PDB file of C-alpha atoms in Angstrom:
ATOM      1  CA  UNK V   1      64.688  -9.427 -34.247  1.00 49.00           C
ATOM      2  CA  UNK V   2      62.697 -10.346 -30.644  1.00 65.00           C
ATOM      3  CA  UNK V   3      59.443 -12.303 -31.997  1.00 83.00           C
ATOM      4  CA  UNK V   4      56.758 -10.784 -29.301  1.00 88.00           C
ATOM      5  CA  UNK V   5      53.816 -12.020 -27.548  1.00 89.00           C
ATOM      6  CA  UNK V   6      50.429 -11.857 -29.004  1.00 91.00           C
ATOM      7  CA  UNK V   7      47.954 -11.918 -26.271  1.00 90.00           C
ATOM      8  CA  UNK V   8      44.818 -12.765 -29.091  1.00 92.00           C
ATOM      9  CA  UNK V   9      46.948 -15.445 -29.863  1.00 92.00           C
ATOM     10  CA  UNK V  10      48.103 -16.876 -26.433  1.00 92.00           C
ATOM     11  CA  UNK V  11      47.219 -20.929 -25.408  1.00 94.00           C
ATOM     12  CA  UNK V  12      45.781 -20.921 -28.551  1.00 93.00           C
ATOM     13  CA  UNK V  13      43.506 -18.210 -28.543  1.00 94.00           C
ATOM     14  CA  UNK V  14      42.511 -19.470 -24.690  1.00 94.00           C
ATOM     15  CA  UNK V  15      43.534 -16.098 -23.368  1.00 94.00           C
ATOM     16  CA  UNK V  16      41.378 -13.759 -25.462  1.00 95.00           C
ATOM     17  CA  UNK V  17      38.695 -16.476 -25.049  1.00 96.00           C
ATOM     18  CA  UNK V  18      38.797 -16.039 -20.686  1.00 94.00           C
ATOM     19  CA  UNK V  19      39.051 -12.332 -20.939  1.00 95.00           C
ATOM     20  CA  UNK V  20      35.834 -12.154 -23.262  1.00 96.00           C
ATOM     21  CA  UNK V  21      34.349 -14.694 -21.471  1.00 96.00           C
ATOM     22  CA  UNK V  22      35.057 -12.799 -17.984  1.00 96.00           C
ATOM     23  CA  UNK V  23      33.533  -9.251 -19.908  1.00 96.00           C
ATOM     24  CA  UNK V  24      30.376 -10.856 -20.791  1.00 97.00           C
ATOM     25  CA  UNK V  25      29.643 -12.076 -17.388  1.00 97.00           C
ATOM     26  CA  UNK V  26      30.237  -8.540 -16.591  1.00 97.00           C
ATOM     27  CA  UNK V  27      27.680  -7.462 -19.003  1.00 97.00           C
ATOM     28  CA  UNK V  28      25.182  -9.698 -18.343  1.00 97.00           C
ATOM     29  CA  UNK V  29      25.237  -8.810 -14.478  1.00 96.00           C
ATOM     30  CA  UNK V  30      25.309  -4.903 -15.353  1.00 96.00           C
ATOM     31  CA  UNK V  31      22.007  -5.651 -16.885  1.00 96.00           C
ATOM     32  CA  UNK V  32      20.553  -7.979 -14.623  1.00 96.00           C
ATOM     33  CA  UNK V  33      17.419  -5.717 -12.626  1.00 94.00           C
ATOM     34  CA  UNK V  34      18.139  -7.448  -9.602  1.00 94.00           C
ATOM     35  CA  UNK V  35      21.530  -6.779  -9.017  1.00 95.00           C
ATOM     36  CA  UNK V  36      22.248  -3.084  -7.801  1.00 95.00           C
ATOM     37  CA  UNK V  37      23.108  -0.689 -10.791  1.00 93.00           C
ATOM     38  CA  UNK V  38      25.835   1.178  -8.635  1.00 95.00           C
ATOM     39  CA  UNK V  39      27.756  -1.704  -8.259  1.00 95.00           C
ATOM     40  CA  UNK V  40      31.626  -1.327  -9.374  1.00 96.00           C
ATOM     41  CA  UNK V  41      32.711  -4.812 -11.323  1.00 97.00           C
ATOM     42  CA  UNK V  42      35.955  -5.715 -12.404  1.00 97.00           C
ATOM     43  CA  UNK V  43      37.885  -8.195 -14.625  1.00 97.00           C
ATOM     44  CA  UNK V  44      41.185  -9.278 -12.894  1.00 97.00           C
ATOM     45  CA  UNK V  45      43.598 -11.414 -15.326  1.00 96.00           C
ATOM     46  CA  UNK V  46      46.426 -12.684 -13.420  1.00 96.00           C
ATOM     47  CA  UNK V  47      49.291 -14.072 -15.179  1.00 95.00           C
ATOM     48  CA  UNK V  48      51.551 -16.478 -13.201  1.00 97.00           C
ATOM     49  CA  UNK V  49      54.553 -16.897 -14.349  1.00 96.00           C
ATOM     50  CA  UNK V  50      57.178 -20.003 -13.286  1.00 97.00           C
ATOM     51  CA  UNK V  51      60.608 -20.584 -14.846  1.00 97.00           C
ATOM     52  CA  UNK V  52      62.771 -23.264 -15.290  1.00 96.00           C
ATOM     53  CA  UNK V  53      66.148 -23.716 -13.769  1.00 97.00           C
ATOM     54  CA  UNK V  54      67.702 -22.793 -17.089  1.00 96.00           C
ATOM     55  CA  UNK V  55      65.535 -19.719 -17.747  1.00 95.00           C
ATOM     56  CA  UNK V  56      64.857 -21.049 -20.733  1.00 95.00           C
ATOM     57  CA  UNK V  57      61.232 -22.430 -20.699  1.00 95.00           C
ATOM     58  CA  UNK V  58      58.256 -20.642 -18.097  1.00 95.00           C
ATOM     59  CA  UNK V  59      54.765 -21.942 -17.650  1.00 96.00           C
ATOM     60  CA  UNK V  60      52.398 -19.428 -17.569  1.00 95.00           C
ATOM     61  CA  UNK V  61      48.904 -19.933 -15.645  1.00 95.00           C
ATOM     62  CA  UNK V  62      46.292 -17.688 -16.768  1.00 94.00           C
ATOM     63  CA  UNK V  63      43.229 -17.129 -14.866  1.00 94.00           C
ATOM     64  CA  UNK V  64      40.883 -14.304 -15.537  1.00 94.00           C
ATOM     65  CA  UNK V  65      38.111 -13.651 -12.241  1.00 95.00           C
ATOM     66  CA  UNK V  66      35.351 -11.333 -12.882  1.00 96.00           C
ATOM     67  CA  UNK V  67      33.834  -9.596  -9.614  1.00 95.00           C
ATOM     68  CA  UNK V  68      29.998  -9.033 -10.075  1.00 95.00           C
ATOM     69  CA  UNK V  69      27.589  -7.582  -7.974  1.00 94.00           C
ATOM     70  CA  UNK V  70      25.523  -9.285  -5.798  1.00 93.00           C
ATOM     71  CA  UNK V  71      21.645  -9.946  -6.802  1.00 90.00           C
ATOM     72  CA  UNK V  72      19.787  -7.964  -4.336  1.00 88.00           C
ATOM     73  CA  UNK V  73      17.258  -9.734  -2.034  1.00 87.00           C
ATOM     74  CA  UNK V  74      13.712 -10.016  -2.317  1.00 84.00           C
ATOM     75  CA  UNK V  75      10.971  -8.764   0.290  1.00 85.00           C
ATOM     76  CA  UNK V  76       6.956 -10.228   0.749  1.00 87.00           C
ATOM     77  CA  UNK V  77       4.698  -9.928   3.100  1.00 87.00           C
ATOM     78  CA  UNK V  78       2.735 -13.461   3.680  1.00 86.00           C
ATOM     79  CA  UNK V  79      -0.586 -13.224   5.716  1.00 84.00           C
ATOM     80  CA  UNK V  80      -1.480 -16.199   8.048  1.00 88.00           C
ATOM     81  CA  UNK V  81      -5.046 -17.185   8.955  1.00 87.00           C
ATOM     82  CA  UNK V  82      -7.035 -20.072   9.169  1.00 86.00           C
ATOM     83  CA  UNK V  83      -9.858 -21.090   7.065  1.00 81.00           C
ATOM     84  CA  UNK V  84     -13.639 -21.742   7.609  1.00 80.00           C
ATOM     85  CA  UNK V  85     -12.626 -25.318   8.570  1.00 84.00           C
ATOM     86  CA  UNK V  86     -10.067 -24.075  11.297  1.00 86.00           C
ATOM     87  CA  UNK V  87      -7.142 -25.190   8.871  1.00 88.00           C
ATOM     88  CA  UNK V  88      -4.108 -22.956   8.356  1.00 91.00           C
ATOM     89  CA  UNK V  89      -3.401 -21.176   5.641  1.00 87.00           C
ATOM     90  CA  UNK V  90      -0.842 -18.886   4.019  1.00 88.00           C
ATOM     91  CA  UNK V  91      -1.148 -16.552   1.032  1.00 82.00           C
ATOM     92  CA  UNK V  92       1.166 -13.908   0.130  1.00 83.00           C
ATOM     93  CA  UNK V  93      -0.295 -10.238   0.704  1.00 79.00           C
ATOM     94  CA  UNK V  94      -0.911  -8.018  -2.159  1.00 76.00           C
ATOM     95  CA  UNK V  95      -3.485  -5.293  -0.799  1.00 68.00           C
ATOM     96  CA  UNK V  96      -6.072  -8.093  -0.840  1.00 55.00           C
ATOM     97  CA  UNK V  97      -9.355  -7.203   0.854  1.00 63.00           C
ATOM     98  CA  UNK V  98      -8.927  -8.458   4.359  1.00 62.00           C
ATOM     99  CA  UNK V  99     -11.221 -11.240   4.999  1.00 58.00           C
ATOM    100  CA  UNK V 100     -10.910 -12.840   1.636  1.00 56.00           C
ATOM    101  CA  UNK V 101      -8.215 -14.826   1.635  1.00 53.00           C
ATOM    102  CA  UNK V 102     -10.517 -17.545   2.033  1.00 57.00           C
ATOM    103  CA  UNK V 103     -14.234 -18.884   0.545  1.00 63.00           C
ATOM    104  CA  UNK V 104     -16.258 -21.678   1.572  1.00 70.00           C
ATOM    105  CA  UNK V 105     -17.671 -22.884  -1.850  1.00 74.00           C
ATOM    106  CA  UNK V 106     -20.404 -25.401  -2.449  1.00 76.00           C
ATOM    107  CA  UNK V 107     -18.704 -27.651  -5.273  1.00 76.00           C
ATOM    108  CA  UNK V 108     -22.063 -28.732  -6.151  1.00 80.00           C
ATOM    109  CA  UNK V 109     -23.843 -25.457  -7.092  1.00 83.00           C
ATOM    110  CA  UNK V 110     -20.634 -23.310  -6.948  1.00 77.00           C
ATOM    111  CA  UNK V 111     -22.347 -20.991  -4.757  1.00 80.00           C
ATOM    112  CA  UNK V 112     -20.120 -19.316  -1.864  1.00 76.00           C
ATOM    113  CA  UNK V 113     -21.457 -20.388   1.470  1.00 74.00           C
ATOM    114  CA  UNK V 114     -22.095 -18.257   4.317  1.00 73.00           C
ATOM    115  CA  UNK V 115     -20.741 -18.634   7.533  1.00 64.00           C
ATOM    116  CA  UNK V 116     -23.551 -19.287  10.059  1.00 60.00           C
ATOM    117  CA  UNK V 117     -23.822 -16.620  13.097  1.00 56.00           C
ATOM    118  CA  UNK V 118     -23.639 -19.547  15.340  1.00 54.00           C
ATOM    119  CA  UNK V 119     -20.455 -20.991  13.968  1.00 54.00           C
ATOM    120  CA  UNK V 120     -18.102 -18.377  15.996  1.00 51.00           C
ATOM    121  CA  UNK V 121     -16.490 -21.252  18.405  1.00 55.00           C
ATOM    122  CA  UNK V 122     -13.306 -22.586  17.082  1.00 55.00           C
ATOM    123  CA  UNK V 123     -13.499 -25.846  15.106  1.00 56.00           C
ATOM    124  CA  UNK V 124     -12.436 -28.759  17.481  1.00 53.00           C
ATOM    125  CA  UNK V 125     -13.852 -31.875  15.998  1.00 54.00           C
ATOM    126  CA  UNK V 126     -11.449 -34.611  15.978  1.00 52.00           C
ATOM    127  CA  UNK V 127      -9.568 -32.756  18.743  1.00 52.00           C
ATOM    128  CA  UNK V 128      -8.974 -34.569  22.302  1.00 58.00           C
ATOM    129  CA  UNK V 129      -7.927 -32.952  25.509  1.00 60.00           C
ATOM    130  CA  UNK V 130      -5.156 -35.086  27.051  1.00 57.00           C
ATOM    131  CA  UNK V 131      -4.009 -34.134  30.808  1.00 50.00           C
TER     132      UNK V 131
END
């Protein structure tokens, strides 16, 4: 009687160990939020099989590829301004109040300072024109 291939037990148990491998992947990116829910995946096992002059020997590679869905991309808005000292800055928008991205605060008192009516010009200390 033909003795018959056992795929659990195949390289050792190597085989089963791939495929499960290759499924939980699967898994995992099914439930991952960021990747898109309507996604096919797939678990391709591809057995190569390459035989001996005699016939009497093959080695078989075994390579199990699992195709997963993409994580989709991610989207901000980022509001640019400069500060009460005429420095740049960058904060990312999330329905702030506009006009408070930035406060001049006295570290002595704490006390939020003001910006004087007479302060309008731009901030150009340090600043040479060069021709």
């Amino acid at each position: 009687m033909a003795k018959k291939l056992n795929l659990e037990n195949l390289a050792g148990g190597a085989f089963t160990e791939r495929v499960n491998q290759a499924i939980q992947e699967v898994m995992e990116n099914i439930s991952d939020p960021n990747t898109p829910w309507k996604t096919k995946r797939k678990v391709v096992i591809t057995m190569v099989f390459e035989a001996n002059e005699d016939r009497n020997i093959t080695n078989v590679d075994i390579v199990s590829k699992p195709t997963l869905a993409p994580k989709e991309g991610v989207h901000t808005n980022i509001i640019i301004d400069r500060d009460l000292d005429g420095e740049i800055i960058a904060a990312e928008y999330k329905k702030q109040i506009p006009g408070q991205q930035a406060v001049k605060i006295d570290t002595e008192t704490g006390e939020i300072l003001e910006k004087k009516e007479n302060d309008n010009q731009d901030n150009t200390d340090g600043l040479k024109i060069v021709k």
